[in-house]
PDB file of C-alpha atoms in Angstrom:
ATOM      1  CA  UNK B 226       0.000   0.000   0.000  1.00 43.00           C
ATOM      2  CA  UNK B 227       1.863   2.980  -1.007  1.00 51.00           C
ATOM      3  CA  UNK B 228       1.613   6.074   1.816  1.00 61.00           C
ATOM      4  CA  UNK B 229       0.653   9.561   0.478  1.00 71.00           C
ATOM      5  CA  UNK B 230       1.612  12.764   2.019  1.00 82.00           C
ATOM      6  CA  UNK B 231      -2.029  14.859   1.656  1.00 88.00           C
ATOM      7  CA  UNK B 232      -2.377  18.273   2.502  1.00 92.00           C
ATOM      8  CA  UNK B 233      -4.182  17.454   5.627  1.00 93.00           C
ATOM      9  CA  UNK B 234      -0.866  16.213   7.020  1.00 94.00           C
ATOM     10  CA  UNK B 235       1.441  18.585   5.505  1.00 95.00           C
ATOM     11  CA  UNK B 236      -1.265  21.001   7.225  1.00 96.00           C
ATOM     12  CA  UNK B 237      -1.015  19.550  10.881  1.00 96.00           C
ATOM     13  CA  UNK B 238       3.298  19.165  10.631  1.00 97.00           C
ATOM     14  CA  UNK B 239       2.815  23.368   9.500  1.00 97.00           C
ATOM     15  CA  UNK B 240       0.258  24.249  12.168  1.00 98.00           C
ATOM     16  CA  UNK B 241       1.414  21.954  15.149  1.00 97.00           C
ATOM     17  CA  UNK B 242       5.118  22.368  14.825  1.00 98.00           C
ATOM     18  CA  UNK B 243       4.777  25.988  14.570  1.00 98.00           C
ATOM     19  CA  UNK B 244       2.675  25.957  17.456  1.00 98.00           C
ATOM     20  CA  UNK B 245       4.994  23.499  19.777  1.00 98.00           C
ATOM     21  CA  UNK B 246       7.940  25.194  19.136  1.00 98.00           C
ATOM     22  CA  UNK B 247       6.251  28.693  20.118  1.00 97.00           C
ATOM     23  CA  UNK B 248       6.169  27.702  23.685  1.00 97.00           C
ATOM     24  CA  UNK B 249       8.096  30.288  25.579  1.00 97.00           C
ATOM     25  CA  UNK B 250       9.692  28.144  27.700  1.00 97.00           C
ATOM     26  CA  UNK B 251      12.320  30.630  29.400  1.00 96.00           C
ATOM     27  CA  UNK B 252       9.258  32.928  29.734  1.00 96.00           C
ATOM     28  CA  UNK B 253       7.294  30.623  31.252  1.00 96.00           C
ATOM     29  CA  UNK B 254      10.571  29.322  33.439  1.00 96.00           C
ATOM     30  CA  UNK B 255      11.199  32.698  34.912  1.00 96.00           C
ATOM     31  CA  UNK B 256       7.946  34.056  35.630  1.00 94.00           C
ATOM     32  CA  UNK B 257       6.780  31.078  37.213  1.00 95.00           C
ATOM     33  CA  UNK B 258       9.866  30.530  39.323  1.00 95.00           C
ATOM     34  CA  UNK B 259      10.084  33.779  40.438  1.00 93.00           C
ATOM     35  CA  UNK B 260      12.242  35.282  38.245  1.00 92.00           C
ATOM     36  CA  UNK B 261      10.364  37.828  36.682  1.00 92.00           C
ATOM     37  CA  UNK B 262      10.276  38.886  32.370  1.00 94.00           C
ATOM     38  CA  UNK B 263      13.030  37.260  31.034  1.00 94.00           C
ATOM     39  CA  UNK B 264      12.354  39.994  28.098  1.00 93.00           C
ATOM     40  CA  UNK B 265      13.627  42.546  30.993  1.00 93.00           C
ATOM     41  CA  UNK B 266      16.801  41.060  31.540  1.00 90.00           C
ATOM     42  CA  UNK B 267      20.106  41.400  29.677  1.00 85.00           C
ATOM     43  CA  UNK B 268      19.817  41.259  26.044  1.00 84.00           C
ATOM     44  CA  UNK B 269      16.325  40.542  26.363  1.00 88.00           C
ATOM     45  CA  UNK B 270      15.949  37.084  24.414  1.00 90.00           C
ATOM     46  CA  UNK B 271      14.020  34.469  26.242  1.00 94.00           C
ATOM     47  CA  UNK B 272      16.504  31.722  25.422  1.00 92.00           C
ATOM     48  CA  UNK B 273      18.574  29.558  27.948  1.00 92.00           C
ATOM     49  CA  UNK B 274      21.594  32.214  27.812  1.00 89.00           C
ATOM     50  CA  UNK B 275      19.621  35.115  29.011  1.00 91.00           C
ATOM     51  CA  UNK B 276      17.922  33.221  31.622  1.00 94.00           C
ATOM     52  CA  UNK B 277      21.070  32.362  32.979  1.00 90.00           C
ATOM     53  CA  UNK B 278      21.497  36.102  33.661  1.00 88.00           C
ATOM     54  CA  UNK B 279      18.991  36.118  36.147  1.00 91.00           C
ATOM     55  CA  UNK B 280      21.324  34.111  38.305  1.00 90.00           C
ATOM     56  CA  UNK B 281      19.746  30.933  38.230  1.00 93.00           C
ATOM     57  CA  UNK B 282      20.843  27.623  36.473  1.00 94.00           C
ATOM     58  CA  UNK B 283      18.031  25.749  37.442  1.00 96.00           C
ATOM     59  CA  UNK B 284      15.937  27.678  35.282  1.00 96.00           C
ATOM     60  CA  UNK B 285      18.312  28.009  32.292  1.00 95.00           C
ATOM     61  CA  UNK B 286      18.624  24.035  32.496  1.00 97.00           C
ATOM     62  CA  UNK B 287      14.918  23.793  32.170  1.00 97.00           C
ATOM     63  CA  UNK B 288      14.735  26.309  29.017  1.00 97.00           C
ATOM     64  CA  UNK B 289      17.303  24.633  27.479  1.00 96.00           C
ATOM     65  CA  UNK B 290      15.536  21.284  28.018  1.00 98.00           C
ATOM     66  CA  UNK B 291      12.397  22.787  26.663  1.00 98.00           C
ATOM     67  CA  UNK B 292      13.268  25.019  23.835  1.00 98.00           C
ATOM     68  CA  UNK B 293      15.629  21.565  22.238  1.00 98.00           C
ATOM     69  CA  UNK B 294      12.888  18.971  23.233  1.00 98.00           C
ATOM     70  CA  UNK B 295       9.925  20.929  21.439  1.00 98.00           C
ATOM     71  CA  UNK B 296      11.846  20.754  18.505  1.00 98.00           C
ATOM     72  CA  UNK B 297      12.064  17.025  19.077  1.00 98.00           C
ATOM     73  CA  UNK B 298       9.198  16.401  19.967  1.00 98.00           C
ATOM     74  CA  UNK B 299       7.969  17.662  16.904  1.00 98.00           C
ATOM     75  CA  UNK B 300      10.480  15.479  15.031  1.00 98.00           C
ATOM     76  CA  UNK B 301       8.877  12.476  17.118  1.00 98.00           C
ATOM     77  CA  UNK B 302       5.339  12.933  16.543  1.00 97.00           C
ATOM     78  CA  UNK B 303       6.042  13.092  12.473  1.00 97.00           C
ATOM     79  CA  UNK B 304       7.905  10.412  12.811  1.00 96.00           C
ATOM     80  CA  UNK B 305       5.497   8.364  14.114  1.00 95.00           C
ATOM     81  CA  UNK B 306       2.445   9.655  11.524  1.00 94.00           C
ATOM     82  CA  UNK B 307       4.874   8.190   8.963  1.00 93.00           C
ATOM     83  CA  UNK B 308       5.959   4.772  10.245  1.00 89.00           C
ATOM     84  CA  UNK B 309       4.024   3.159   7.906  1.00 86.00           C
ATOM     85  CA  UNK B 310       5.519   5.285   5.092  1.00 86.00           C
ATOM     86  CA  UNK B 311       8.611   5.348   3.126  1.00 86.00           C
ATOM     87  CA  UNK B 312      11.490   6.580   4.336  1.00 90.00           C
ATOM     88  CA  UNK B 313      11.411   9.437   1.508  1.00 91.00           C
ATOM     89  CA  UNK B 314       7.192  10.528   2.619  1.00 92.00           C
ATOM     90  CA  UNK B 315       8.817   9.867   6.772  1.00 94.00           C
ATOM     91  CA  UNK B 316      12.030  12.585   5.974  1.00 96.00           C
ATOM     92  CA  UNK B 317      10.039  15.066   4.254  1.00 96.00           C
ATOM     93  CA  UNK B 318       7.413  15.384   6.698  1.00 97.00           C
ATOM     94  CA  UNK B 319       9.731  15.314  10.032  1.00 97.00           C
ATOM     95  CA  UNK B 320      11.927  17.916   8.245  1.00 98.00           C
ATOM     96  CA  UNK B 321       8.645  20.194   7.692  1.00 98.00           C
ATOM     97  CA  UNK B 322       7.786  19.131  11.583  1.00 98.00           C
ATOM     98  CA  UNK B 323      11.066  20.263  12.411  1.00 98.00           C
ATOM     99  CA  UNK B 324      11.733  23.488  10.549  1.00 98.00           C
ATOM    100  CA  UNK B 325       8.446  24.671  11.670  1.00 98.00           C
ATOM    101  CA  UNK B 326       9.119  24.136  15.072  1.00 98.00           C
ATOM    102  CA  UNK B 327      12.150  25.678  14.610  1.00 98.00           C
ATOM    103  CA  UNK B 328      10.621  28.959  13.018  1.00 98.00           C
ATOM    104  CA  UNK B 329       7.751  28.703  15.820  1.00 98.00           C
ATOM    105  CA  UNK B 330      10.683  29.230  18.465  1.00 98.00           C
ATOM    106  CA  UNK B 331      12.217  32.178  16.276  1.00 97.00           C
ATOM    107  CA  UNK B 332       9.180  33.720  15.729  1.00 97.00           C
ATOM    108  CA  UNK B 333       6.209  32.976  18.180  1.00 97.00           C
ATOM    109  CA  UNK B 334       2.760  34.203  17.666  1.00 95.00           C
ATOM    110  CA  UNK B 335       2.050  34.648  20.932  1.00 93.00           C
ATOM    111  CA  UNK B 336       5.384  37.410  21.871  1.00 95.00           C
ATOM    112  CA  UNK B 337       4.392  39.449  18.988  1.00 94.00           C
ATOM    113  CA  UNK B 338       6.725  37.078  16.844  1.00 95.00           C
ATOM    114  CA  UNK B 339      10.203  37.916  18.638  1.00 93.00           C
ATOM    115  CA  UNK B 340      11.398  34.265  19.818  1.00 94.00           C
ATOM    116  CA  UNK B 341      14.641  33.581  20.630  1.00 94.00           C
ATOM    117  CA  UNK B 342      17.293  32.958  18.624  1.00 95.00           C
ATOM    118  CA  UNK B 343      17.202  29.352  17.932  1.00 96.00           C
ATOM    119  CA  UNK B 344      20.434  27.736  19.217  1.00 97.00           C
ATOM    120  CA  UNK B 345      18.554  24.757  21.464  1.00 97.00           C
ATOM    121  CA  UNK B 346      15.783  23.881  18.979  1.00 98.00           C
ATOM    122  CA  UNK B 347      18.287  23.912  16.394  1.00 98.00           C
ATOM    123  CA  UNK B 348      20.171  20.859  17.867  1.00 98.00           C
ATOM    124  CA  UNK B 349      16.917  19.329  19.543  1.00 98.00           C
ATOM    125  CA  UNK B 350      15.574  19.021  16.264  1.00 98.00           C
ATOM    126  CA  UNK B 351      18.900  17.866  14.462  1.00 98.00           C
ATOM    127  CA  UNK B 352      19.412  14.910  17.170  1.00 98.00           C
ATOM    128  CA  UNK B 353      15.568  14.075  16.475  1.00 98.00           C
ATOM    129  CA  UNK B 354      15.353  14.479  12.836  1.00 98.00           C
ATOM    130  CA  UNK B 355      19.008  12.718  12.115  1.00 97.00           C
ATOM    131  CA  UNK B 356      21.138  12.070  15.399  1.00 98.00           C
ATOM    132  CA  UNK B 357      24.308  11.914  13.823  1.00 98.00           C
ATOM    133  CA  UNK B 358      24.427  15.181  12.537  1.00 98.00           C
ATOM    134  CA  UNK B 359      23.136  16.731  15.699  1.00 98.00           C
ATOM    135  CA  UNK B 360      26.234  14.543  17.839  1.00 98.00           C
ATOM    136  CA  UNK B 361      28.580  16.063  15.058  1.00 98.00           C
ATOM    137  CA  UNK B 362      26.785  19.572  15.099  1.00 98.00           C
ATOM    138  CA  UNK B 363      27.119  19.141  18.868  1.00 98.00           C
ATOM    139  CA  UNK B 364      30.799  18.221  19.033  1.00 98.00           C
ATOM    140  CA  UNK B 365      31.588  21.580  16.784  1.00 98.00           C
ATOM    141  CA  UNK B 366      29.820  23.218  19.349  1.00 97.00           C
ATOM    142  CA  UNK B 367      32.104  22.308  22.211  1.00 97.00           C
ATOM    143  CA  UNK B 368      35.259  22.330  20.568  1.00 98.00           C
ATOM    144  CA  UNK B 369      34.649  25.995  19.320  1.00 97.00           C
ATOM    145  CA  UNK B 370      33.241  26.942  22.476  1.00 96.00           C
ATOM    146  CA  UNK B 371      36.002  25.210  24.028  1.00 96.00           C
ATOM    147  CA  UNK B 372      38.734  26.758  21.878  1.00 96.00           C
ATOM    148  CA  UNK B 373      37.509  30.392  21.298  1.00 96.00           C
ATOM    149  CA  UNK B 374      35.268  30.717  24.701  1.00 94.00           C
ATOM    150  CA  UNK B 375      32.186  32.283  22.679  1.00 95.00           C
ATOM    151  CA  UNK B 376      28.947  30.617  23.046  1.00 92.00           C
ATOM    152  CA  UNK B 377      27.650  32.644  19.788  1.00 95.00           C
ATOM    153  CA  UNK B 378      30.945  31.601  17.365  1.00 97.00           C
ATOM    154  CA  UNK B 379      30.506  28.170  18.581  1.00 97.00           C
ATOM    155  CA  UNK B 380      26.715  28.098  17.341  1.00 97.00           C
ATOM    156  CA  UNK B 381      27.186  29.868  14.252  1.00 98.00           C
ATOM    157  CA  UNK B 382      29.974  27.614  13.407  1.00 98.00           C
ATOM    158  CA  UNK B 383      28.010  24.181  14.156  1.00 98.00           C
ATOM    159  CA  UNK B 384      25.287  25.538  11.981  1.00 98.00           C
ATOM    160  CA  UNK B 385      27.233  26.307   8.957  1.00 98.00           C
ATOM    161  CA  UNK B 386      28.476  23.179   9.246  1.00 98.00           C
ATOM    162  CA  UNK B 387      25.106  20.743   9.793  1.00 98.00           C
ATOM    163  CA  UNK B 388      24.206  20.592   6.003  1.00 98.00           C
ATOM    164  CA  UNK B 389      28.010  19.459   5.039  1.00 98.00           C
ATOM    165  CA  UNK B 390      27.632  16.775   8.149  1.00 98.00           C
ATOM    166  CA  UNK B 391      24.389  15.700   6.459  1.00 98.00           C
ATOM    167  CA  UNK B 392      25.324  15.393   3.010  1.00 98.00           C
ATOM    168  CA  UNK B 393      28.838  13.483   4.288  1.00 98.00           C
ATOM    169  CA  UNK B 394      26.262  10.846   6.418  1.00 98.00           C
ATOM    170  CA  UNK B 395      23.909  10.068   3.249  1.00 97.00           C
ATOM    171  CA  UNK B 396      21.296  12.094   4.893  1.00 97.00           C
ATOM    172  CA  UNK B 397      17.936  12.437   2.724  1.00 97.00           C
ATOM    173  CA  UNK B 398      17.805  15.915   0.633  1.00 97.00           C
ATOM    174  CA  UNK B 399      14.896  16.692   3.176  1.00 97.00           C
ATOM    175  CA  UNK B 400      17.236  16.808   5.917  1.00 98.00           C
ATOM    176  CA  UNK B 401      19.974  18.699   4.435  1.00 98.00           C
ATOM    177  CA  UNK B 402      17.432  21.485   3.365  1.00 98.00           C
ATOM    178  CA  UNK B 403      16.351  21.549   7.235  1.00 98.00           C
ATOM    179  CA  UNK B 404      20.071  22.251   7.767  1.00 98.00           C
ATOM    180  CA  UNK B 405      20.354  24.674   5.702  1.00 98.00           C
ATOM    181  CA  UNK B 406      17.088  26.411   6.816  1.00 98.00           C
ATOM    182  CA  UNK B 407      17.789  26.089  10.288  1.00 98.00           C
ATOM    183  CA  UNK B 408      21.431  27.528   9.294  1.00 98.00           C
ATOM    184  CA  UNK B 409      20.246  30.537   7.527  1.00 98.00           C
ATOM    185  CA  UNK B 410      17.858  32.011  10.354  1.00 98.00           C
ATOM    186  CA  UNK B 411      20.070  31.177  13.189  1.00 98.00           C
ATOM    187  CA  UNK B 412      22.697  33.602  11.168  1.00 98.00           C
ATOM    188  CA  UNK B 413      19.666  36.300  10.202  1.00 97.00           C
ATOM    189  CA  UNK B 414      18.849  36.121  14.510  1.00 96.00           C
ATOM    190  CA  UNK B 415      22.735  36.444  15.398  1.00 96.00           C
ATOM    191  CA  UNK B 416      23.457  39.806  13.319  1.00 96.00           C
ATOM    192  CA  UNK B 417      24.011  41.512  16.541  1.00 95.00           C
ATOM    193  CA  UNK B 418      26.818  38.810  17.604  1.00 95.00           C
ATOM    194  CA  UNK B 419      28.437  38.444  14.024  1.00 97.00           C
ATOM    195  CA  UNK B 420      28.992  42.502  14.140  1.00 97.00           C
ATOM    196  CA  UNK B 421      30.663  42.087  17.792  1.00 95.00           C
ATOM    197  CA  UNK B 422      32.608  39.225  16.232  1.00 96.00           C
ATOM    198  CA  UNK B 423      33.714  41.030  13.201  1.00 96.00           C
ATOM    199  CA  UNK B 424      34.654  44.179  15.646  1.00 95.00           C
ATOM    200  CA  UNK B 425      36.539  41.714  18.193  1.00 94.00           C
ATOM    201  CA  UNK B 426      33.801  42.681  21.191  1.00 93.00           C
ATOM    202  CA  UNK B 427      31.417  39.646  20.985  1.00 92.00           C
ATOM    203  CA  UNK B 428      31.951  38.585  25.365  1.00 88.00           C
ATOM    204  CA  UNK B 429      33.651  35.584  25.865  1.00 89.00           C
ATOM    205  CA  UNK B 430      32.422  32.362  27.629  1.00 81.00           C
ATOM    206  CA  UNK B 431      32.795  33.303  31.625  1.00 71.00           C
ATOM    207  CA  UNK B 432      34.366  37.196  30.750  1.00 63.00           C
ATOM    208  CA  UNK B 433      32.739  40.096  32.464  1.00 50.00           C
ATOM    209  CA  UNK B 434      30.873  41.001  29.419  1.00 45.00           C
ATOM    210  CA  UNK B 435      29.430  37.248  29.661  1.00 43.00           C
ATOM    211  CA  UNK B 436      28.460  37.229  33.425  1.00 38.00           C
ATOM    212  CA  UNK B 437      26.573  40.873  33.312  1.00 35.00           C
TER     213      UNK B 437
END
């Protein structure tokens, strides 16, 4: 029985994975721990970095968790409304799952469209959607953070880098598109950091800058 991918489907991976990966989650961390408007605090993005400048990791652990496991949780559920399908109809519709997630988190209806900036659901999605990209994506991650002590470098690196991981693993066209979509808006939302790290002022990992 062959599967087909109807618009009905294509609809729900558009609608819900926009609307999963909309959920605030460092909003919703901070206010109800006690922390107050994340969108009031340091640069003002409700990401896992700025909730960490409110002085407590518990919180940015939870926004972190969040903001990568709605992206693979959209991943998931696609994934399962396409077992039965091939693996062509199951990478197509995960990768829409994922990259709407993904622009859900970016761009969230409900904050007047200004999300964060994409770093967490980029890998949450990536493990979900193919994990050994994301564990590669991941690994550039550390060592640049590791090497150049810049949290924003390190991102922008590991997402330039995704859609060559892909294509080298024999990852479907689908998923190498999602990497390359994911890529391209995580540089349009760091345009701030790339002029800091063009200038030589983007703070370092742990510097003063970093820590205010």
């Amino acid at each position: 029985m062959t599967f087909h991918l109807g618009p009905a489907l294509i609809g729900f991976a558009l609608v819900g994975g926009y609307l999963l990966g909309s959920i605030p989650f460092g909003l919703i961390a901070t206010k109800l721990g006690g922390a107050g408007d994340v969108r009031q605090i340091g640069s003002g993005n409700i990401g896992a970095t700025n909730v960490l400048r409110t002085g407590r990791k518990d919180l940015a652990l939870l926004t972190l968790l969040g903001d990568g496991g709605k992206g693979a949780l959209a991943v998931f559920i696609a994934w399962q409304l396409t077992r039965e399908a091939g693996p062509e109809a199951q990478a197509l519709l995960t990768s829409i799952a994922g990259g709407a997630a993904f622009l859900g988190h970016l761009f969230p209806v409900w904050l007047n469209f200004k999300g964060g900036k994409g770093v967490a659901t980029f890998f949450g999605t990536l493990l979900a959607a193919a994990w050994p990209v994301g564990v590669a994506a991941g690994a550039t991650w550390l060592v640049m953070a590791f090497v150049f002590r810049m949290s924003s470098l390190a991102a922008l690196t590991a997402a330039a880098l995704s859609g060559v991981y892909a294509w080298l693993f024999g990852r479907p066209d689908e998923i190498i598109l999602l990497c390359l979509f994911m890529a391209l808006l995580i540089y349009v939302r760091h345009t701030e950091n790339i002029r800091r790290l063009l200038k030589g002022e983007e703070p370092r990992i742990g510097g003063k800058k970093e820590a205010a």
